[in-house]
Coordinates of C-alpha atoms in Angstrom, one line a residue:
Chain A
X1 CA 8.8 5.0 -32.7
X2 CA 7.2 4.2 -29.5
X3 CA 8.4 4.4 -25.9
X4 CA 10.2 2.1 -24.1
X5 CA 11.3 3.0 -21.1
X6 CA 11.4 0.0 -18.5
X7 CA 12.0 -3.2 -20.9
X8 CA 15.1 -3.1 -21.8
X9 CA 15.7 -2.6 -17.5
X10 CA 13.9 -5.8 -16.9
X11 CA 15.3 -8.8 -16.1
X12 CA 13.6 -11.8 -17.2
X13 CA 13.3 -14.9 -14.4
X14 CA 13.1 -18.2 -14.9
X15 CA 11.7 -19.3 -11.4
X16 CA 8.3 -21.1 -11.4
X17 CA 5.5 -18.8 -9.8
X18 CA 5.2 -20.3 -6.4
X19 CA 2.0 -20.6 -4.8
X20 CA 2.8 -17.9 -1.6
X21 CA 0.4 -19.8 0.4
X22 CA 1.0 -23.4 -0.6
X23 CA 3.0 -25.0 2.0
X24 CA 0.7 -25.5 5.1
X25 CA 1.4 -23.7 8.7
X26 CA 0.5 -25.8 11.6
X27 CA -1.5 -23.4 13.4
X28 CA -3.3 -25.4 15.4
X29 CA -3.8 -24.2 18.9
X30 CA -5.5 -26.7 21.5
X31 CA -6.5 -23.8 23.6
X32 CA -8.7 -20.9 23.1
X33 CA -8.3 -17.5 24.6
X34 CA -11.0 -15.1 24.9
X35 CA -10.2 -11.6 25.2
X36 CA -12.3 -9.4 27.3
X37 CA -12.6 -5.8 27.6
X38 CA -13.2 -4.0 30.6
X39 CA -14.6 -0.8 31.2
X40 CA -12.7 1.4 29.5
X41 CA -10.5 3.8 31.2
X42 CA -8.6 5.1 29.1
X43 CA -8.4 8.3 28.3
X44 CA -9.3 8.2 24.0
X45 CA -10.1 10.6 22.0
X46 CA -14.0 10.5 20.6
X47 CA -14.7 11.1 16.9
X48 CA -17.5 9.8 15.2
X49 CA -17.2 6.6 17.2
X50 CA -18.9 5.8 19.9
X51 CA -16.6 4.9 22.7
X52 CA -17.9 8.1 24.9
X53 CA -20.0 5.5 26.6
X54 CA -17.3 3.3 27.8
X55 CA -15.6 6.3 29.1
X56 CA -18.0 7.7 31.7
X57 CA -17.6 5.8 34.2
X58 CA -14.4 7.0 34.3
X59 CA -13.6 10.6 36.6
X60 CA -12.2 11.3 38.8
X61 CA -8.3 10.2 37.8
X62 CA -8.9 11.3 34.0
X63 CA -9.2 14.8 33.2
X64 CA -11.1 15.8 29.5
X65 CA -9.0 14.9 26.4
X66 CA -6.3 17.2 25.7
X67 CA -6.5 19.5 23.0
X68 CA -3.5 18.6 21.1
X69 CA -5.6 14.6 21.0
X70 CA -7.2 14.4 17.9
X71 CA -8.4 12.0 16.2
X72 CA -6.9 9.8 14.1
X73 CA -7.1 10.8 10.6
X74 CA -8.1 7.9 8.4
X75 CA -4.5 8.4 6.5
X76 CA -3.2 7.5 9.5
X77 CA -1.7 3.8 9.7
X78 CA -3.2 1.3 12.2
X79 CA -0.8 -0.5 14.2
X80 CA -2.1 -4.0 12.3
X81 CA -1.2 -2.4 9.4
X82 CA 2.2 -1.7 10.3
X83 CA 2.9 -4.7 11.9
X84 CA 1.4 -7.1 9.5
X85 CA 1.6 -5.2 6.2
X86 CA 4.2 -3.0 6.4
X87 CA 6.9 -4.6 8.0
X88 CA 6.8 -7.6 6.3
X89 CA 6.9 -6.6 2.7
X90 CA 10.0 -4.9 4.2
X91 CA 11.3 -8.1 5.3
X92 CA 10.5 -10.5 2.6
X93 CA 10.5 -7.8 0.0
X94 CA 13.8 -9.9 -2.3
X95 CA 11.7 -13.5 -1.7
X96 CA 8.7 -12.0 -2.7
X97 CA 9.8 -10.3 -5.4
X98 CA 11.3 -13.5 -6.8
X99 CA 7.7 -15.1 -7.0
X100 CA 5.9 -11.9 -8.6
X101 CA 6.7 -11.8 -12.0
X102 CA 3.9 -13.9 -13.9
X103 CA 1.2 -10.9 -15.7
X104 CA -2.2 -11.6 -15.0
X105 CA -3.7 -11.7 -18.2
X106 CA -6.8 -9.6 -16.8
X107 CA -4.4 -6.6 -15.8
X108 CA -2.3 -6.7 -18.8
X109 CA -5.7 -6.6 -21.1
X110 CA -6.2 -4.0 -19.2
X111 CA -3.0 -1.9 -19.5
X112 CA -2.9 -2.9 -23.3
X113 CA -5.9 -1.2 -24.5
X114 CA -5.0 1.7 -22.7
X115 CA -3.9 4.9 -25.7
X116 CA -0.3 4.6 -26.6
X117 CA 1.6 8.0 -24.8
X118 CA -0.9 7.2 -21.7
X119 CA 0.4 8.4 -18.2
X120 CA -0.5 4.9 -16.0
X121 CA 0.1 5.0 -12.2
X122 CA -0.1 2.0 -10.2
X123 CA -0.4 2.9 -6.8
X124 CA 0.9 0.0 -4.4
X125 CA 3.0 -1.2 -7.3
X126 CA 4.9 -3.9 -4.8
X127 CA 7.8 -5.1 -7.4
X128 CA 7.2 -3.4 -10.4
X129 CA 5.9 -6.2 -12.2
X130 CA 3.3 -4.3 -14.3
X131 CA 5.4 -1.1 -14.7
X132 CA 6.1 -1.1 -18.2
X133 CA 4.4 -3.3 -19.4
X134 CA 2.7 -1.8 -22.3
X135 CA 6.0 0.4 -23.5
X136 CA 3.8 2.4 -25.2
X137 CA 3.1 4.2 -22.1
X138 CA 5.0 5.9 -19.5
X139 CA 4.1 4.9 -15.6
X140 CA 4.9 6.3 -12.4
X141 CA 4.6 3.5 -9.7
X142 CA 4.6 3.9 -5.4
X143 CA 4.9 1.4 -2.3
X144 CA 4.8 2.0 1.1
X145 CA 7.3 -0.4 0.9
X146 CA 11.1 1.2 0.4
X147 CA 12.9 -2.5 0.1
X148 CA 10.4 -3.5 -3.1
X149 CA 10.5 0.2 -4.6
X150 CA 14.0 0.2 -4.3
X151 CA 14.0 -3.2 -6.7
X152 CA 11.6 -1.3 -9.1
X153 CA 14.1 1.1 -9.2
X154 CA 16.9 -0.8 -9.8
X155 CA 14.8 -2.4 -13.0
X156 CA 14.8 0.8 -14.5
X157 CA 11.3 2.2 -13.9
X158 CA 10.3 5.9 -12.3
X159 CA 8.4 4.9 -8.5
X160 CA 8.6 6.5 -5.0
X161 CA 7.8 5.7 -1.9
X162 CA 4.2 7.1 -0.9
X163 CA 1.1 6.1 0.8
X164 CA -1.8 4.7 -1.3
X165 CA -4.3 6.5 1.2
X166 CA -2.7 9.5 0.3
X167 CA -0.8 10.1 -2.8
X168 CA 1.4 12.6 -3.3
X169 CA 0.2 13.5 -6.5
X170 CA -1.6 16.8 -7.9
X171 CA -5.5 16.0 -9.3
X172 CA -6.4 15.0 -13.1
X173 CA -3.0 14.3 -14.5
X174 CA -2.9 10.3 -15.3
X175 CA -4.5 8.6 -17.9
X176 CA -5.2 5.5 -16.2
X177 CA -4.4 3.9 -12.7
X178 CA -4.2 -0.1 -11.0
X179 CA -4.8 -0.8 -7.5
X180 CA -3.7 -5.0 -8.0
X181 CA -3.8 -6.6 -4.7
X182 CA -3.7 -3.7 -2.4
X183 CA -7.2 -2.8 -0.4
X184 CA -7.4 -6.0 0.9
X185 CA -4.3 -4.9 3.0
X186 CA -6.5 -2.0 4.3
X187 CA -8.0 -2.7 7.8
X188 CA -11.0 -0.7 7.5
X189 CA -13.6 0.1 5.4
X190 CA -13.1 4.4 5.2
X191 CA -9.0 3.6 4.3
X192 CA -9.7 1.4 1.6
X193 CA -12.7 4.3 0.1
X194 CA -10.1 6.8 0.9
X195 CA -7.9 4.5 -1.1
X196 CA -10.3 4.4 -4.1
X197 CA -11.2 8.3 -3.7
X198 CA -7.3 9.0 -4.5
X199 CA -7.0 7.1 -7.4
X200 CA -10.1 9.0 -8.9
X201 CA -8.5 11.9 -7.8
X202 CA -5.4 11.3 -9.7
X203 CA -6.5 10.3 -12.7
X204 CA -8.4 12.7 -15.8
X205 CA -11.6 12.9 -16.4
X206 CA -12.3 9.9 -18.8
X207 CA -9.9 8.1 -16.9
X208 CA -9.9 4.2 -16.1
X209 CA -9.1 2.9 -12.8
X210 CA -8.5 -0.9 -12.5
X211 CA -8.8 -2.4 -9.2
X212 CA -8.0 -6.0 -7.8
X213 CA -8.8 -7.5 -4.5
X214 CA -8.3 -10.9 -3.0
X215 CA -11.8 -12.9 -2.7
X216 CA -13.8 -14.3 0.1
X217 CA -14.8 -17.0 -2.4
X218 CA -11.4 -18.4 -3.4
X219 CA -10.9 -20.8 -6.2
X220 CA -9.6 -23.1 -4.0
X221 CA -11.0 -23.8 -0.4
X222 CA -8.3 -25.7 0.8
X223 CA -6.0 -22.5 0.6
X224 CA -8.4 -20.7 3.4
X225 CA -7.7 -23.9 6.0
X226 CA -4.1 -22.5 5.5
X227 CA -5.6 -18.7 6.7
X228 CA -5.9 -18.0 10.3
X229 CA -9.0 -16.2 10.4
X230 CA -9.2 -13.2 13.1
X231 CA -11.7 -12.5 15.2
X232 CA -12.4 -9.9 18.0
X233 CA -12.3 -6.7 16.3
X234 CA -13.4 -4.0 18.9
X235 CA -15.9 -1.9 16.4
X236 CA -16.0 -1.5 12.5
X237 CA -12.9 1.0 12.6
X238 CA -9.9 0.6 14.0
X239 CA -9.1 2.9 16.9
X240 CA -5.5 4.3 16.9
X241 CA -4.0 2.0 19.5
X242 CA -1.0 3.6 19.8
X243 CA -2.8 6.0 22.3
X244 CA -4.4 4.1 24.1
X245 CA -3.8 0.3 24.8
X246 CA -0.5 -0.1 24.4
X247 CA -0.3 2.5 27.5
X248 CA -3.0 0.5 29.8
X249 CA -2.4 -2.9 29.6
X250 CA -4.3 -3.9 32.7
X251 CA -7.5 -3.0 31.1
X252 CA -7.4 -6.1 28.9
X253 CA -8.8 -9.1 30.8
X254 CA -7.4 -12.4 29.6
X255 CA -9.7 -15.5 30.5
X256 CA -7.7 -18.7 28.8
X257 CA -10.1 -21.7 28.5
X258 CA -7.6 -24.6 27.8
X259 CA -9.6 -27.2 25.7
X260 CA -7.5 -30.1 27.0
X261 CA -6.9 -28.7 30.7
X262 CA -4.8 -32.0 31.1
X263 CA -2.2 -31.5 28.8
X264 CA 0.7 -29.5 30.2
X265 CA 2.0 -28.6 27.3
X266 CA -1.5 -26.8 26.1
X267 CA -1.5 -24.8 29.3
X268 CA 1.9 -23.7 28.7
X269 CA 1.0 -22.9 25.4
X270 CA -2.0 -20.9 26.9
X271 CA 0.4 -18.8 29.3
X272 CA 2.7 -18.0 26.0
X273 CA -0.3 -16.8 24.2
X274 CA -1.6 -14.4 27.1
X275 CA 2.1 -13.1 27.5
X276 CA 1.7 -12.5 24.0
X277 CA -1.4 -10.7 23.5
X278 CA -0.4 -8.6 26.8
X279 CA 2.3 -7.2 24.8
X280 CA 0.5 -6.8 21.8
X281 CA -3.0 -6.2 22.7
X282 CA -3.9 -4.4 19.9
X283 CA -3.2 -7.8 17.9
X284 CA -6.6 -9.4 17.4
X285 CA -7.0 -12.3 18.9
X286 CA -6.3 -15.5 16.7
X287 CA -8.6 -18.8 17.8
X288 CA -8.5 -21.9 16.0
X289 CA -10.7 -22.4 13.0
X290 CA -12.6 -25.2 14.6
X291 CA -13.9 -22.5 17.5
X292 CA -17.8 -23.4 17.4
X293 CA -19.4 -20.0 16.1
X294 CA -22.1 -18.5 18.2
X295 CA -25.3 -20.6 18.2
X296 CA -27.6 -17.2 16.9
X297 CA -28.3 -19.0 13.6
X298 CA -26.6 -16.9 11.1
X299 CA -23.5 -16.7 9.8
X300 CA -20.6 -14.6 9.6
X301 CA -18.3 -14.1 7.1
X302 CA -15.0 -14.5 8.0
X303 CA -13.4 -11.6 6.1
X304 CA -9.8 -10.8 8.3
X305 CA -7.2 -13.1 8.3
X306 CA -3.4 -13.7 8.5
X307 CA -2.2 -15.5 5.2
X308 CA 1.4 -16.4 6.1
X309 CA 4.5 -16.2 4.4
X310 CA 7.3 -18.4 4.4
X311 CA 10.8 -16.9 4.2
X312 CA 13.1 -19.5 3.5
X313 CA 16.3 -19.1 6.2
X314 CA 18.9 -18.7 3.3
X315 CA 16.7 -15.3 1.9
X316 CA 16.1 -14.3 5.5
X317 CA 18.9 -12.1 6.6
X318 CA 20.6 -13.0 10.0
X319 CA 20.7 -9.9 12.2
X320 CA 18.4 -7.9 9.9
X321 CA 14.7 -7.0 9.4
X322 CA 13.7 -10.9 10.6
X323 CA 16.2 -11.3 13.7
X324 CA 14.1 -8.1 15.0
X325 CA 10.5 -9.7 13.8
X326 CA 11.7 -12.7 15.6
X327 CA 12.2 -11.4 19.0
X328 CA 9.1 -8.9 18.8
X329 CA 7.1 -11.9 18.0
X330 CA 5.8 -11.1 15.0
X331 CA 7.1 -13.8 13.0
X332 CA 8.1 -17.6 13.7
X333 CA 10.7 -19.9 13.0
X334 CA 9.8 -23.1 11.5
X335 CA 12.9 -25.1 11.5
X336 CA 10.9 -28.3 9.8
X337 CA 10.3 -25.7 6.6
X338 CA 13.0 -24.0 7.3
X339 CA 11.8 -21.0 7.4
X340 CA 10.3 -17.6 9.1
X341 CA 6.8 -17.7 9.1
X342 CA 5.7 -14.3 8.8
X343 CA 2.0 -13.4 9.1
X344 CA 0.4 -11.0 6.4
X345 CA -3.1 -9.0 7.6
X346 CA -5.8 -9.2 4.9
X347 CA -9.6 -8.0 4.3
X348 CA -10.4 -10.1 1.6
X349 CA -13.8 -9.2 0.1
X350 CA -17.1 -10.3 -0.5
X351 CA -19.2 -10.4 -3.6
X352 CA -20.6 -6.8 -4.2
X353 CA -17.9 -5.3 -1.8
X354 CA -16.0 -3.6 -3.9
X355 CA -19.6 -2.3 -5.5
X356 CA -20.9 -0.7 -2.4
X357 CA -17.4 0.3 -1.6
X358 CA -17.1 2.3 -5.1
X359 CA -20.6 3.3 -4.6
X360 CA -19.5 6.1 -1.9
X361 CA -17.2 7.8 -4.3
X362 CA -17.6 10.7 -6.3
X363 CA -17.5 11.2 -9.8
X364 CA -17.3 7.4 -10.2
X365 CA -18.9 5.3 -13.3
X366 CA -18.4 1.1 -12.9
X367 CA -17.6 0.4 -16.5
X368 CA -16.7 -3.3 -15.9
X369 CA -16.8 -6.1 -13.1
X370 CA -15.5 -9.1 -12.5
X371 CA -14.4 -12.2 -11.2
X372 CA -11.1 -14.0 -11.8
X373 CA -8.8 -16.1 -10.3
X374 CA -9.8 -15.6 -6.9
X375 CA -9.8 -12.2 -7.1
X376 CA -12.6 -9.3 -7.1
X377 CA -12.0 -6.6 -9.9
X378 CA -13.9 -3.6 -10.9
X379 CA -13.3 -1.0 -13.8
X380 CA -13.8 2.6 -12.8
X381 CA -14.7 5.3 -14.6
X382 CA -13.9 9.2 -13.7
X383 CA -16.8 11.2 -14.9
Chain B
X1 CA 13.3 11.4 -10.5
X2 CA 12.4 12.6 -13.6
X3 CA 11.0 16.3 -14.1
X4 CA 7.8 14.9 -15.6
X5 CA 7.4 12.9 -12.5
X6 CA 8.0 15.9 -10.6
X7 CA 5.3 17.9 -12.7
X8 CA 3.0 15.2 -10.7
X9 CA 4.2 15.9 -7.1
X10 CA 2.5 17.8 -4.6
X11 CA 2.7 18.2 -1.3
X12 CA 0.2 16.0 0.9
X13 CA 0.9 17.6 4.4
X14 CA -2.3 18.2 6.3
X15 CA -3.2 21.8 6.6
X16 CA -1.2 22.8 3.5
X17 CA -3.5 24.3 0.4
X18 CA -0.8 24.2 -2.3
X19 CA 1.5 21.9 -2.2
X20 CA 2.6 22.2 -6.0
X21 CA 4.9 22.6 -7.2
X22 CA 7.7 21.5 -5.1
X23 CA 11.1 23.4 -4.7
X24 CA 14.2 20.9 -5.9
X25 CA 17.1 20.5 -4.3
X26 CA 19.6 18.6 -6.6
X27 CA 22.9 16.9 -5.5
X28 CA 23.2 14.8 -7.5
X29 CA 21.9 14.5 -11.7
X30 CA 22.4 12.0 -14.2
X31 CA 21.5 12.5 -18.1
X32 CA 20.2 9.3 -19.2
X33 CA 19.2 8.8 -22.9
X34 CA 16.0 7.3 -23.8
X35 CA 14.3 7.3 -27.4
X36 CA 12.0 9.9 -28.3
X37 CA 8.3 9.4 -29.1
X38 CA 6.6 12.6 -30.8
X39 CA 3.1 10.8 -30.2
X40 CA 4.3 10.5 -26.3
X41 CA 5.8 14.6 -26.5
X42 CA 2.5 15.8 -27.8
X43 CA 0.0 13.7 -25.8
X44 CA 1.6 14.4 -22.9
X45 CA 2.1 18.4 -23.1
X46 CA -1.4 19.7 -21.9
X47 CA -1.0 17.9 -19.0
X48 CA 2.4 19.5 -17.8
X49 CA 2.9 22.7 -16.2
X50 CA 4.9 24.4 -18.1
X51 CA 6.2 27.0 -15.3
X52 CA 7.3 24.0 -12.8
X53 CA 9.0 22.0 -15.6
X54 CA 11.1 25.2 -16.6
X55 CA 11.7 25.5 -12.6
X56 CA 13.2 22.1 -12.9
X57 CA 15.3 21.8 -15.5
X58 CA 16.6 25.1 -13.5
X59 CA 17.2 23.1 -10.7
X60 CA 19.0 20.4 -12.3
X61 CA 21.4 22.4 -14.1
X62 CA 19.8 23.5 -17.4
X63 CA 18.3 26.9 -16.9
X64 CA 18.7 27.7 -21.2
X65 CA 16.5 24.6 -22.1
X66 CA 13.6 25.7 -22.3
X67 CA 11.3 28.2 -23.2
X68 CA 9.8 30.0 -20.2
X69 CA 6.6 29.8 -21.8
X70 CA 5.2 27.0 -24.5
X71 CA 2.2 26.5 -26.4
X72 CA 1.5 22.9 -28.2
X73 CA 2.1 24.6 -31.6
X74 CA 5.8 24.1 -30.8
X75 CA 5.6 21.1 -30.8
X76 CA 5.6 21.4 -34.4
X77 CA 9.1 21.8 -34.2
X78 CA 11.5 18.9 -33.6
X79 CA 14.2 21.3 -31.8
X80 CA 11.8 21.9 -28.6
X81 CA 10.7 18.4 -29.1
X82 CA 14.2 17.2 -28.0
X83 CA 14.5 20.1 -25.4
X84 CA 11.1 18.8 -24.0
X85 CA 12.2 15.1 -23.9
X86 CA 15.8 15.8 -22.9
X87 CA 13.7 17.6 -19.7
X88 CA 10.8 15.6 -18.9
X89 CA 12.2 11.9 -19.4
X90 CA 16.2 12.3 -19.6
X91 CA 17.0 14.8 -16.6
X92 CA 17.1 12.3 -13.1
X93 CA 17.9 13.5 -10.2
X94 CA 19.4 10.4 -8.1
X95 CA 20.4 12.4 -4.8
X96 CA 18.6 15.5 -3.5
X97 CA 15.5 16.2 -1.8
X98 CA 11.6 18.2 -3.3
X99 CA 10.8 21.0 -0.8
X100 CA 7.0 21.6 0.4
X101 CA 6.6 25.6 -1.0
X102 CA 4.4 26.1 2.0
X103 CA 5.8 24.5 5.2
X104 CA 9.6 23.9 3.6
X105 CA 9.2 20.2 4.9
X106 CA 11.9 18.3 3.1
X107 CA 11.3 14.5 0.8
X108 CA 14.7 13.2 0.6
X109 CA 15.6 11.8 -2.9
X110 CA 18.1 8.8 -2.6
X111 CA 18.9 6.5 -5.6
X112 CA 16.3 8.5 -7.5
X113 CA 13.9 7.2 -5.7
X114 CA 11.7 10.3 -3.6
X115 CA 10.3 9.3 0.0
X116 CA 7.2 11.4 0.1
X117 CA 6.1 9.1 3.5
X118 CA 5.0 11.7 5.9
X119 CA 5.1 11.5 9.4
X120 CA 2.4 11.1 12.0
X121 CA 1.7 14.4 12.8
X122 CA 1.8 15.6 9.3
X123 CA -1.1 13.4 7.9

């Protein structure tokens, strides 16, 4: 007789899968804001970066870095992170949950060929909707999220709360791993290989690691007009911000360049949005989509944005995670949706991405890539 | 939190070289039954440490249930069969906390659910 641990814990829904980013938000600002830095003055810590430069003209009032600075270790969690990852899965953890429960076929394929009696861990697990779901095996599942692990839980299946960038777990001891949906909410580039280095780690030799990731190239265009695209990141890693800007406001220059000086309401929108970024300047800077790119004749890809959420007001709770997001600013009412519109940071990835990213980690075989549904997926291999 | 999740734990805390396995402290257990699967039993016995596992089911309350030591041919037998499934996948500990053996750093358990989140200056 074969296991069967977490099905007879599920509850089946009948809610239609909605679309999370199907209902439009009107972000459309009629003024753009540049954001400026000045020379540095900061005292900041100086790994591998490097932000040295910025810092010498800088003597007199700012003695060498204390000892006890270091910095930052890449399992440390950015402030976008926290703001825009974090804390909303906290806050819209029951909503979400009530629109996760459809099974990619690709994932399930995945998890069915897998040997009955296999130990699967799905690190960043969100809801727990592909815990269980061959019974044959047994899975241990972990969030950074303690509102969604606590709804696993209550379905019955074994999870924790841990870090993806750095799992708890001893080397060599699962049979297989996902990663569905998670890098992309990684904000650099040696988080989300650190990321893919642990579930290599944690997995035998022989093991299979399946890894999904939101595409630059989605399915349906019209869904990235939805997206606000962010722009202005300082240097390819994120510097810990929490020592440094949020201390020394007055280093960030604002210039506001109001498209449509005319219109009083656009300025006043313009002096909302520099209040804003003053208190959060380690925000990026959002501009409208239809900002002209620089004229140097080739093109960018836009990779970061904010996909937003809406959290109808009946699921939001009054006083709660959403009162607080509210007044911090880091979500919105929209009374004509009636809801809080939350903002969720991604890095969604380009073709061959996830390839070079996979290409940096040890004792790693590709046995499979793909395409599907909007979504970049590789197959790993320990070897 | 069952023991074979437990059997997977280790202690992430920067600076610490052996963070397995971790101490229990159990306030509260609850015995849950669950159907045995031989195939599962057997597959999964190489990977487990036999000497944490025993440490557990201590911990929870059941120092007589198992061998201190194992080797798969007992698995042969269905009487430590059921001992090893009543251990690894039966046994949860719902209210407690794991212990780092090096630093003593306590993961609270609540719900069954461990919070092995560490803090900034632990990563």
């Amino acid at each position: 007789m074969l296991l069967n641990f977490a099905s007879r814990f599920r509850s089946s829904r009948g809610v239609r899968e909605i679309d999370s980013y199907s209902s439009s938000s009107s972000l459309q600002l009629s003024t753009f804001i540049l954001l400026r830095r000045t020379i540095c003055t900061i005292r900041m810590p100086t790994p591998d970066l490097n932000l040295s430069t910025n810092n010498s003209t800088n003597s007199n009032d700012e003695a060498s870095c204390e000892d006890d600075v270091r910095a930052p270790s890449v399992q440390s969690t950015p402030d976008i992170e926290k703001n825009y990852v974090h804390r909303v899965y906290d806050a819209i953890a029951p909503h979400f949950s009530s629109t996760r429960f459809a099974k990619w076929p690709k994932v399930a394929e995945f998890l069915s060929s897998l040997k009955p009696g296999s130990v699967i861990l799905d690190a960043g697990c969100g809801n727990g909707k592909y815990l269980g779901l061959n019974p044959d095996c047994f899975y241990i599942g972990c969030d950074i999220s303690p509102p969604l692990i606590e709804i696993c839980a209550r379905r019955g299946h074994e999870v924790m709360v841990a870090d993806a960038v750095n799992l708890p777990y001893r080397e060599n001891f699962g049979d297989a791993a996902i990663s569905i949906a998670v890098l992309h909410h990684l904000s650099t580039e040696t988080r989300r290989r650190k990321a893919v280095e642990e579930l290599i780690r944690v997995v035998r030799k022989g093991g299979l690691v399946l890894i999904t990731v939101w595409a630059v190239e989605q399915e349906d265009e019209s869904l990235l007009a939805k997206w606000t695209p962010l722009f202005n990141k300082y240097d390819d890693e994120w510097v810990d911000s929490s020592i440094s800007l949020l201390r020394n406001q007055s280093n960030i220059k604002l210039e506001s360049i109001p498209e449509t000086a005319e219109d009083s309401g656009a300025s006043k929108q313009v002096e909302n949005r520099v209040k804003d970024v003053q208190e959060n300047p380690d925000d990026k800077i959002v501009a409208s989509p239809s900002v002209p790119s620089a004229d140097n004749g080739c093109s960018i890809t836009q990779q970061e944005y904010f996909v937003p959420w809406h959290l109808p007001f009946h699921r939001a709770e009054i006083g709660g995670a959403s009162a607080s997001a509210l007044e911090n600013g880091l979500a919105k009412k929209d009374d004509k949706k009636g809801a809080i519109v939350y903002n969720r940071y991604y890095h969604v990835f380009a073709e061959g991405e996830l390839q070079r990213l996979v290409s940096g980690v040890e004792n790693t075989a590709i046995v499979d890539q793909f395409y599907d549904k909007s979504n970049w997926c590789i197959v790993l291999e320990k070897i | 939190m069952r023991l074979l999740t437990h059997n997977m734990l280790s202690s992430n805390i920067r600076g610490v070289v052996n963070g397995f396995p971790l101490g229990i402290e159990a306030e509260k257990v609850v015995e849950r039954e669950v159907e045995l699967s031989a195939e599962f039993l057997r597959g999964v016995f190489p990977k487990i440490e036999w000497g944490a596992l025993v440490a557990g089911a201590r911990a929870l309350g059941h120092p007589d249930l198992l061998p201190g030591e194992a080797d798969a041919s007992m698995l042969a037998s269905d009487d430590f069969l059921r001992r090893f499934h009543r251990a690894l996948l039966q046994l949860h500990v719902e209210e407690g906390a794991l212990v780092c053996p090096e630093t003593g750093r306590r993961f609270p358990i609540n719900k069954g659910i461990p919070n092995m989140l560490l803090h900034e200056d632990e990563v």
